[in-house]
PDB file of C-alpha atoms in Angstrom:
ATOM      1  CA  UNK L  14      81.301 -35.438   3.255  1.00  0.00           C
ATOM      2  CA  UNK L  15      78.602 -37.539   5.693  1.00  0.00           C
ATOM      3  CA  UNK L  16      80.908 -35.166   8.930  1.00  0.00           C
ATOM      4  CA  UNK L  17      79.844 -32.376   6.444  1.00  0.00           C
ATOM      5  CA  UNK L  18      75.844 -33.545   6.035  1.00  0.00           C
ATOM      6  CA  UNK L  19      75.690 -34.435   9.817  1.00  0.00           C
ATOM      7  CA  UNK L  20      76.483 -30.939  10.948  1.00  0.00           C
ATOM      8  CA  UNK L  21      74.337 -29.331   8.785  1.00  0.00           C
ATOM      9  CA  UNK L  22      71.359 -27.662  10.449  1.00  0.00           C
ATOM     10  CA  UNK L  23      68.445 -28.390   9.238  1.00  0.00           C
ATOM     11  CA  UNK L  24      65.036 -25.997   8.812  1.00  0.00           C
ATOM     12  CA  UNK L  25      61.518 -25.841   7.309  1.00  0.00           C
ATOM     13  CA  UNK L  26      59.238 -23.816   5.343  1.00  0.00           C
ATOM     14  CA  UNK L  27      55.426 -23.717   6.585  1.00  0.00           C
ATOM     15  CA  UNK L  28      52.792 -23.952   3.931  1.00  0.00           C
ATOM     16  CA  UNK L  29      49.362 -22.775   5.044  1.00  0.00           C
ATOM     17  CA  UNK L  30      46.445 -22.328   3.209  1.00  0.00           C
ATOM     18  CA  UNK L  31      43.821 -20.204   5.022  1.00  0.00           C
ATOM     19  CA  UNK L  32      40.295 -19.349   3.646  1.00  0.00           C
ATOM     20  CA  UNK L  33      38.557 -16.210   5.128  1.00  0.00           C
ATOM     21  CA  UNK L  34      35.329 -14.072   5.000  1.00  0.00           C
ATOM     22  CA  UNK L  35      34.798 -10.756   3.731  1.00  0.00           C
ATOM     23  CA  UNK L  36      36.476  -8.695   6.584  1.00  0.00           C
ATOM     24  CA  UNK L  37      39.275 -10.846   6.603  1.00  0.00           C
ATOM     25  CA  UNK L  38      38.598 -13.256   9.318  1.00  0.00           C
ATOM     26  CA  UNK L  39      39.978 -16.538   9.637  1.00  0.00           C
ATOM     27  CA  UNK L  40      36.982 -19.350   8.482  1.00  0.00           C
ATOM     28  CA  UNK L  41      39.108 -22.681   8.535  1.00  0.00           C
ATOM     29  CA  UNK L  42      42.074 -23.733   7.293  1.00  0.00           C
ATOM     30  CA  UNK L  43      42.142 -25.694   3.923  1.00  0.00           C
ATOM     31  CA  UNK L  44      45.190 -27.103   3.646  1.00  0.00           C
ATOM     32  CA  UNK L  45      48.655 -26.902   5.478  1.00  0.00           C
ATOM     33  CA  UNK L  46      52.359 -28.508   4.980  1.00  0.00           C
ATOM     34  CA  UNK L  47      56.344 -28.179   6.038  1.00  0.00           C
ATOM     35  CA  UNK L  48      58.998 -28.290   3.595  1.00  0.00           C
ATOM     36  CA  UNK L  49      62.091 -29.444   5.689  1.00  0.00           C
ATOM     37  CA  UNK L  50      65.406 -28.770   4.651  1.00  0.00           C
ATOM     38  CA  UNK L  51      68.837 -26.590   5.789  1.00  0.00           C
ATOM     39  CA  UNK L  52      69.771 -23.074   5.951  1.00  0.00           C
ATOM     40  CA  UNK L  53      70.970 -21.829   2.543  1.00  0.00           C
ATOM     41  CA  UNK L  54      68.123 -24.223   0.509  1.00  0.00           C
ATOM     42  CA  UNK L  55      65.878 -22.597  -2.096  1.00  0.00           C
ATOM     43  CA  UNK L  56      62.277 -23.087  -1.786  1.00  0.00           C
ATOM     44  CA  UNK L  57      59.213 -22.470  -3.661  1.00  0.00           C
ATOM     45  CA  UNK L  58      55.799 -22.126  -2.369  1.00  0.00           C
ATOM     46  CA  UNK L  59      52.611 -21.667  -5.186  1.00  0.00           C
ATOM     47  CA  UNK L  60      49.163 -21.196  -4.762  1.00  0.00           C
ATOM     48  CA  UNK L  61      46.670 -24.403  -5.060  1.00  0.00           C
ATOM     49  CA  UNK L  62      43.298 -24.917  -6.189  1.00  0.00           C
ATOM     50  CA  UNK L  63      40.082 -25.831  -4.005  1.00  0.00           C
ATOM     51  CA  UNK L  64      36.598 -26.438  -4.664  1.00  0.00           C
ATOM     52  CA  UNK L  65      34.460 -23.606  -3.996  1.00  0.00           C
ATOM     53  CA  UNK L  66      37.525 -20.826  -3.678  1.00  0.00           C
ATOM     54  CA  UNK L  67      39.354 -18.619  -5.348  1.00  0.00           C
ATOM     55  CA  UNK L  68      42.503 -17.210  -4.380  1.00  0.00           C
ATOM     56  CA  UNK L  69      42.648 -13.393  -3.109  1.00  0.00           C
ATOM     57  CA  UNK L  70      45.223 -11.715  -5.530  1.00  0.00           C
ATOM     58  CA  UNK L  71      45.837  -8.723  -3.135  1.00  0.00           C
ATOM     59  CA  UNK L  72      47.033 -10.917  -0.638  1.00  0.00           C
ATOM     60  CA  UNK L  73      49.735 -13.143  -2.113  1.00  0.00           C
ATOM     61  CA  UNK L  74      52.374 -14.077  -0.026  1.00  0.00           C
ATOM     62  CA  UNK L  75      55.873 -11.845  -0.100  1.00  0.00           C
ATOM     63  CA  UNK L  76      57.894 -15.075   0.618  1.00  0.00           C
ATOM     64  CA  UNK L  77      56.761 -17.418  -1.510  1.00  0.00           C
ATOM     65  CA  UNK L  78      60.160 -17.677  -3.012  1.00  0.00           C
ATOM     66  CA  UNK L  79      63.738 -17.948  -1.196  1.00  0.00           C
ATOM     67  CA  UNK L  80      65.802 -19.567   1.106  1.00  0.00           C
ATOM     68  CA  UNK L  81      65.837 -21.169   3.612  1.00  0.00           C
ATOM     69  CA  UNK L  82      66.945 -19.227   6.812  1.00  0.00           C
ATOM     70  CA  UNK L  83      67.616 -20.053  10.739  1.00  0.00           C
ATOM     71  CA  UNK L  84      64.190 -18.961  11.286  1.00  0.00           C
ATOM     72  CA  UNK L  85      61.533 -21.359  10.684  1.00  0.00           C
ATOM     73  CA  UNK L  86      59.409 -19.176   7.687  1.00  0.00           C
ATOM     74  CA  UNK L  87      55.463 -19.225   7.251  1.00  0.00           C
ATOM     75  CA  UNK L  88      53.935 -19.112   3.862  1.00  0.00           C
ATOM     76  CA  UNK L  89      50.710 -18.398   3.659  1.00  0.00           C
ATOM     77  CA  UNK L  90      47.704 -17.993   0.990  1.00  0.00           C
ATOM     78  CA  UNK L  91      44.831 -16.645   1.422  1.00  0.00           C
ATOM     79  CA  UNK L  92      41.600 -17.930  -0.662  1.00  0.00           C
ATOM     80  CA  UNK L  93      37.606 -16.539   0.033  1.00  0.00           C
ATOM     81  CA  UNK L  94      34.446 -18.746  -1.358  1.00  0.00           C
ATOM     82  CA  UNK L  95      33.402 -17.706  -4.651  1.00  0.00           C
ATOM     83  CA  UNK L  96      30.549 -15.742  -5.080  1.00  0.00           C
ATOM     84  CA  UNK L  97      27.116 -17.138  -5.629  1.00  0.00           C
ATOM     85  CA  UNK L  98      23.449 -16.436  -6.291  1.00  0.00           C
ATOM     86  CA  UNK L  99      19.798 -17.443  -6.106  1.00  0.00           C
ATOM     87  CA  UNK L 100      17.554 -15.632  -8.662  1.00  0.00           C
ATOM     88  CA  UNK L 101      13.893 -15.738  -7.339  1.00  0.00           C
ATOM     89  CA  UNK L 102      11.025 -15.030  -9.149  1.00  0.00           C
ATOM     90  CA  UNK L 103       7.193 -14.767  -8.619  1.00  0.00           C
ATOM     91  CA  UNK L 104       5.188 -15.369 -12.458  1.00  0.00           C
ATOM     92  CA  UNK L 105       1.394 -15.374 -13.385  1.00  0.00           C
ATOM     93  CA  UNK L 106       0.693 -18.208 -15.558  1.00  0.00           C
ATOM     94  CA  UNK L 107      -2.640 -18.636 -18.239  1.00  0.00           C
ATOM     95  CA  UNK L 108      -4.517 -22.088 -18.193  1.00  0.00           C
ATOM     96  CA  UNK L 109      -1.939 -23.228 -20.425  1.00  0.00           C
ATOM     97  CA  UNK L 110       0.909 -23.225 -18.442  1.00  0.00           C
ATOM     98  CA  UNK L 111       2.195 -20.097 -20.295  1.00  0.00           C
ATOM     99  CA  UNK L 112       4.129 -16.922 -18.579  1.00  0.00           C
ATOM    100  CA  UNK L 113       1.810 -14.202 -18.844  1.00  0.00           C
ATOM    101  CA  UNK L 114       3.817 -11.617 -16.735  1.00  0.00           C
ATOM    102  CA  UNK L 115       5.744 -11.079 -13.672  1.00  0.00           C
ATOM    103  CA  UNK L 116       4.975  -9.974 -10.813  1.00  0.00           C
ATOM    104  CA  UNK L 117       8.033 -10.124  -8.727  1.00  0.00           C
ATOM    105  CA  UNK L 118      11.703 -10.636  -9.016  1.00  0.00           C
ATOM    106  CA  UNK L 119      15.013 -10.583  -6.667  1.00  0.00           C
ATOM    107  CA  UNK L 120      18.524 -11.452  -6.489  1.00  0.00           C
ATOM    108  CA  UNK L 121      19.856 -13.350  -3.706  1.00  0.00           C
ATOM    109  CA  UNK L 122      23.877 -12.795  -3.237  1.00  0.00           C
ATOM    110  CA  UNK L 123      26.277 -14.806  -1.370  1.00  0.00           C
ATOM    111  CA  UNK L 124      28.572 -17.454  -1.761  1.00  0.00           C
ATOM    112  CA  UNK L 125      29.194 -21.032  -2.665  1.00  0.00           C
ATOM    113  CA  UNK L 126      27.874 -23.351   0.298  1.00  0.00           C
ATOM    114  CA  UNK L 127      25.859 -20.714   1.997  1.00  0.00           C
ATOM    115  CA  UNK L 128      22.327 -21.657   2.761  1.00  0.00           C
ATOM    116  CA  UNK L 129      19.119 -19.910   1.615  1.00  0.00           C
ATOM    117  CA  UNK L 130      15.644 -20.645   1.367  1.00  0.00           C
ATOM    118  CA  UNK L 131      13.083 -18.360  -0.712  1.00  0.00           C
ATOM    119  CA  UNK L 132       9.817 -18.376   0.406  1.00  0.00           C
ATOM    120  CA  UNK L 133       6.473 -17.612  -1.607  1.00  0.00           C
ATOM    121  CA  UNK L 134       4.513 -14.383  -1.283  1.00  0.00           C
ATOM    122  CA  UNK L 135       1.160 -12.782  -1.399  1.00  0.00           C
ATOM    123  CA  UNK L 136       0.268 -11.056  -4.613  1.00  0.00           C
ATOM    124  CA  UNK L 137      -3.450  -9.100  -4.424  1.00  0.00           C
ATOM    125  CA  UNK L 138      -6.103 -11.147  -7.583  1.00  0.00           C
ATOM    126  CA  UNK L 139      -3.502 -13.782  -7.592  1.00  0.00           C
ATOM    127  CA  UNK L 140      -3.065 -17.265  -6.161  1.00  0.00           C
ATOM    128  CA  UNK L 141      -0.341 -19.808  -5.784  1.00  0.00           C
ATOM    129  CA  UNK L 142      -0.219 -22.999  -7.820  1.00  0.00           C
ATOM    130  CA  UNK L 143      -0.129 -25.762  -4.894  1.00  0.00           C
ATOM    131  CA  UNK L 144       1.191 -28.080  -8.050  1.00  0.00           C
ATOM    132  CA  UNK L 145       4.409 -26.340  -9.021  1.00  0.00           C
ATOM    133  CA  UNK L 146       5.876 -25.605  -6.217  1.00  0.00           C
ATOM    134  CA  UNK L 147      10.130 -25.338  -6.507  1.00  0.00           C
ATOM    135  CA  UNK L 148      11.811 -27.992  -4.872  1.00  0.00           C
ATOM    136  CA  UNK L 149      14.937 -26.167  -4.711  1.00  0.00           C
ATOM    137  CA  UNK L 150      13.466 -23.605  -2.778  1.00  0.00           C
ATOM    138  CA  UNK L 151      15.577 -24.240   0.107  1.00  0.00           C
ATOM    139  CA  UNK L 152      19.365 -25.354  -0.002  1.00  0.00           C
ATOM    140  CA  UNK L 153      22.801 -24.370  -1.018  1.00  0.00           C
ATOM    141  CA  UNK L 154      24.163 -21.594  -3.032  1.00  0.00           C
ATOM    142  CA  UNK L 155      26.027 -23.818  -6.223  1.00  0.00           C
ATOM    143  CA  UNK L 156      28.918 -22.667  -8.396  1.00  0.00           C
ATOM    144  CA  UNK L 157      26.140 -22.606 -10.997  1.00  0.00           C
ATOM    145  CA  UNK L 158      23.456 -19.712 -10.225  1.00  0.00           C
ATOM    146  CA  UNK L 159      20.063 -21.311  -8.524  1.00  0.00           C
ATOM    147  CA  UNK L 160      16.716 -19.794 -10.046  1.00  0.00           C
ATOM    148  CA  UNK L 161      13.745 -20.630  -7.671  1.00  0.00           C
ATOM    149  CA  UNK L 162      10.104 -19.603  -9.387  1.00  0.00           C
ATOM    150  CA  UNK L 163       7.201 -19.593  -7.744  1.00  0.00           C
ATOM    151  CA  UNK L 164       3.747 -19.588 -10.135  1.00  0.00           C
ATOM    152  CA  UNK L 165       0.765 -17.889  -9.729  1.00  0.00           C
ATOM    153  CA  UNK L 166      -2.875 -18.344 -11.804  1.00  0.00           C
ATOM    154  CA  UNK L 167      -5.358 -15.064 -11.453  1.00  0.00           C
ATOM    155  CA  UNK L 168      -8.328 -15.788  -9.054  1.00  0.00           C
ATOM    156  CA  UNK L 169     -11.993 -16.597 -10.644  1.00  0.00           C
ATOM    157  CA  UNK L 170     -14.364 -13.961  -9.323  1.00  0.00           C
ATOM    158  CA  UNK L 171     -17.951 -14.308 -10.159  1.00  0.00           C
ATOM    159  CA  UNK L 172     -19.387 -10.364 -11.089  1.00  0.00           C
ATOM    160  CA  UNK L 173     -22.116  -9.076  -9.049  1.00  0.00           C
ATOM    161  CA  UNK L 174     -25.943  -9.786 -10.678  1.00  0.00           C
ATOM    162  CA  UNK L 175     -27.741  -6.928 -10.831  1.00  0.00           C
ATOM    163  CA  UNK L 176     -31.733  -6.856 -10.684  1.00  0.00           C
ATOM    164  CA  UNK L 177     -33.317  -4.689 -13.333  1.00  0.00           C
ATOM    165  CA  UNK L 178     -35.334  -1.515 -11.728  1.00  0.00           C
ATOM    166  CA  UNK L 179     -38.030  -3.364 -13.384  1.00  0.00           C
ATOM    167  CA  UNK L 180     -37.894  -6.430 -11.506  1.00  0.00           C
ATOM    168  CA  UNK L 181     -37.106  -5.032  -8.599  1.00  0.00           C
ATOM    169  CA  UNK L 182     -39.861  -5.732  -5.725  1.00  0.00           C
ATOM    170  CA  UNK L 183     -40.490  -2.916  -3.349  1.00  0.00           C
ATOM    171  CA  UNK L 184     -42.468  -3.431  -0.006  1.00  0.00           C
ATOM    172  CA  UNK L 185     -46.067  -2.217  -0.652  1.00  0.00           C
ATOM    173  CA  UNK L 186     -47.751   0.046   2.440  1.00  0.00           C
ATOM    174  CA  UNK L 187     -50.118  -2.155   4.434  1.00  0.00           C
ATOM    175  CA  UNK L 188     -54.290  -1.049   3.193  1.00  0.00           C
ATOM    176  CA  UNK L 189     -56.259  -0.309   5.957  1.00  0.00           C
ATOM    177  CA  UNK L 190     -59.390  -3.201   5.286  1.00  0.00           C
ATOM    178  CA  UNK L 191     -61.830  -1.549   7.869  1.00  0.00           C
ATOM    179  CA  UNK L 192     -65.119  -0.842   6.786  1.00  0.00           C
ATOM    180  CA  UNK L 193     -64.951   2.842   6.555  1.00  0.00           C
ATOM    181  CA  UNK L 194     -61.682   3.055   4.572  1.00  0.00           C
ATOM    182  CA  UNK L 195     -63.453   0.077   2.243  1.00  0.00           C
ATOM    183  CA  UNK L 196     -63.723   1.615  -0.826  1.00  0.00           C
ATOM    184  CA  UNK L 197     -65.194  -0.583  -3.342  1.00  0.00           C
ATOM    185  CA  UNK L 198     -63.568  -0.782  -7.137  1.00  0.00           C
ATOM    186  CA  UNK L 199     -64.846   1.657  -9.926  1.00  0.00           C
ATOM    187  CA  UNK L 200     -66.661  -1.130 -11.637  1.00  0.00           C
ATOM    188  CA  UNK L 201     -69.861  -1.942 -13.043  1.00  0.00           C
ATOM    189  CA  UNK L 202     -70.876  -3.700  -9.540  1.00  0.00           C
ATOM    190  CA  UNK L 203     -70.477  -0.710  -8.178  1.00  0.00           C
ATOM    191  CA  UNK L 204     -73.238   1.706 -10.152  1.00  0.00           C
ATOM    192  CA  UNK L 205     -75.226  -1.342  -9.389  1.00  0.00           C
ATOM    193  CA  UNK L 206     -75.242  -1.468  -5.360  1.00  0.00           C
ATOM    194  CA  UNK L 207     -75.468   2.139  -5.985  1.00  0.00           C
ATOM    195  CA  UNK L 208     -78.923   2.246  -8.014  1.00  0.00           C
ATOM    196  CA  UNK L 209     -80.180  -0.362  -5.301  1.00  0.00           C
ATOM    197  CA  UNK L 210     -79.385   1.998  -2.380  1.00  0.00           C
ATOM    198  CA  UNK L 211     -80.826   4.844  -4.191  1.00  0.00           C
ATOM    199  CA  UNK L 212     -84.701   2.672  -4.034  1.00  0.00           C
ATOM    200  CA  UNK L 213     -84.285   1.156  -1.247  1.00  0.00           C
ATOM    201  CA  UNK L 214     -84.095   4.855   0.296  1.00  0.00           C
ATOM    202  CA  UNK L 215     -86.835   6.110  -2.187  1.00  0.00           C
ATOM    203  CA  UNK L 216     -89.439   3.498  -1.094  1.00  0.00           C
ATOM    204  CA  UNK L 217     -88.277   4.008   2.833  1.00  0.00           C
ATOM    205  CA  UNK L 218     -89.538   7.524   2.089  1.00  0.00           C
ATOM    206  CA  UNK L 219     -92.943   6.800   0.038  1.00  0.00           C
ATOM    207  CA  UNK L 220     -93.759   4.744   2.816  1.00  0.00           C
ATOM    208  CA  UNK L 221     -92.904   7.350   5.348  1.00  0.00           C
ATOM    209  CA  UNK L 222     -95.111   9.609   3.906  1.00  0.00           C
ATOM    210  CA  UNK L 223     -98.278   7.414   3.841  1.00  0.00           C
ATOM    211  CA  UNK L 224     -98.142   6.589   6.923  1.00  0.00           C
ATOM    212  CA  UNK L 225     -98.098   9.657   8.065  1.00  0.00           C
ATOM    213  CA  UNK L 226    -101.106  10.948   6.309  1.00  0.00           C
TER     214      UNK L 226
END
């Protein structure tokens, strides 16, 4: 029986466990084993669990079950990351604190370990609240989706004062204030210096005449 066991020829089965992208590329490999036994042995290869992955259905191994042959066989699964997402969002807030409305919203796609990083934006009326900014705005796409809100308050604008049309002050023309523009007021003052002119010319003229006799 040992002649029998020492001329036996002995073989392996290669685990692999590959992870890959989208188009089907090779990212790393997660895990990886041999299974070492003879020609003739049955074997049995499953499927394994890892953090972050899940295990692509259309590509399950054809040979995961069988004997072992001369030929040293390969067994391989294939596993992509799982999918992940970052929900951002841009949201007007009152003095309060409360959600009034929102003004923007997006959804980030990906997968689990990817990085990301949402950045605020510029919303016309509206400004950002230094105070609450998100401190997960930059990072890691989790198992668990990742919301990342930015907050906005409306701005203060002070309206316009308008000036009555009565209070309004318009520019006056300049008066011309030489003499023979000067036109006095129609006042009492002025029937006065007006009677006074009136004799003074009267007696300029009685005099006149008597001298003249």
């Amino acid at each position: 029986k040992c002649n029998e066991l020492s001329f036996r020829i002995l073989q392996k089965v290669i685990e692999k466990h590959i992870a890959i992208d989208s188009d089907g590329k090779i990212i790393e490999t997660l895990d990886t084993q041999e299974h070492n036994g003879s020609i003739g042995d049955l074997y049995e290869i499953q499927s394994k669990n890892f953090d972050g992955y899940e295990l692509v259905e259309s590509k399950l191994p054809t040979n995961a079950k069988g004997t072992m042959e001369e030929q040293t066989k390969e067994v391989t699964y294939y596993y992509t990351k799982k999918p992940a997402k970052v929900i951002e969002k841009h949201v007007v807030i009152d003095s309060n604190g409360k959600i009034t409305e929102t003004l923007d919203s997006d959804e980030h796609n990906g997968h689990i370990g990817d990085s990301y990083e949402i950045k605020s934006k510029t919303f016309n009326g509206y400004e950002l609240v230094e105070s609450k900014l998100p401190k997960n705005a930059k990072g890691t796409m989790q198992e668990d989706t990742i919301e990342v809100t930015y907050y906005y308050t409306k701005k203060i604008t002070t309206p316009e004062t308008k000036v009555p049309e009565t209070q309004k002050i318009t520019a006056e023309p300049k008066k011309d204030t030489s003499v023979a523009n000067t036109i006095l007021p129609n006042t009492g003052a002025q029937k006065i210096v007006a009677v006074l002119i009136a004799v003074v010319l009267i007696g300029g003229i009685v005099t006149f005449i008597k001298y003249n006799r």
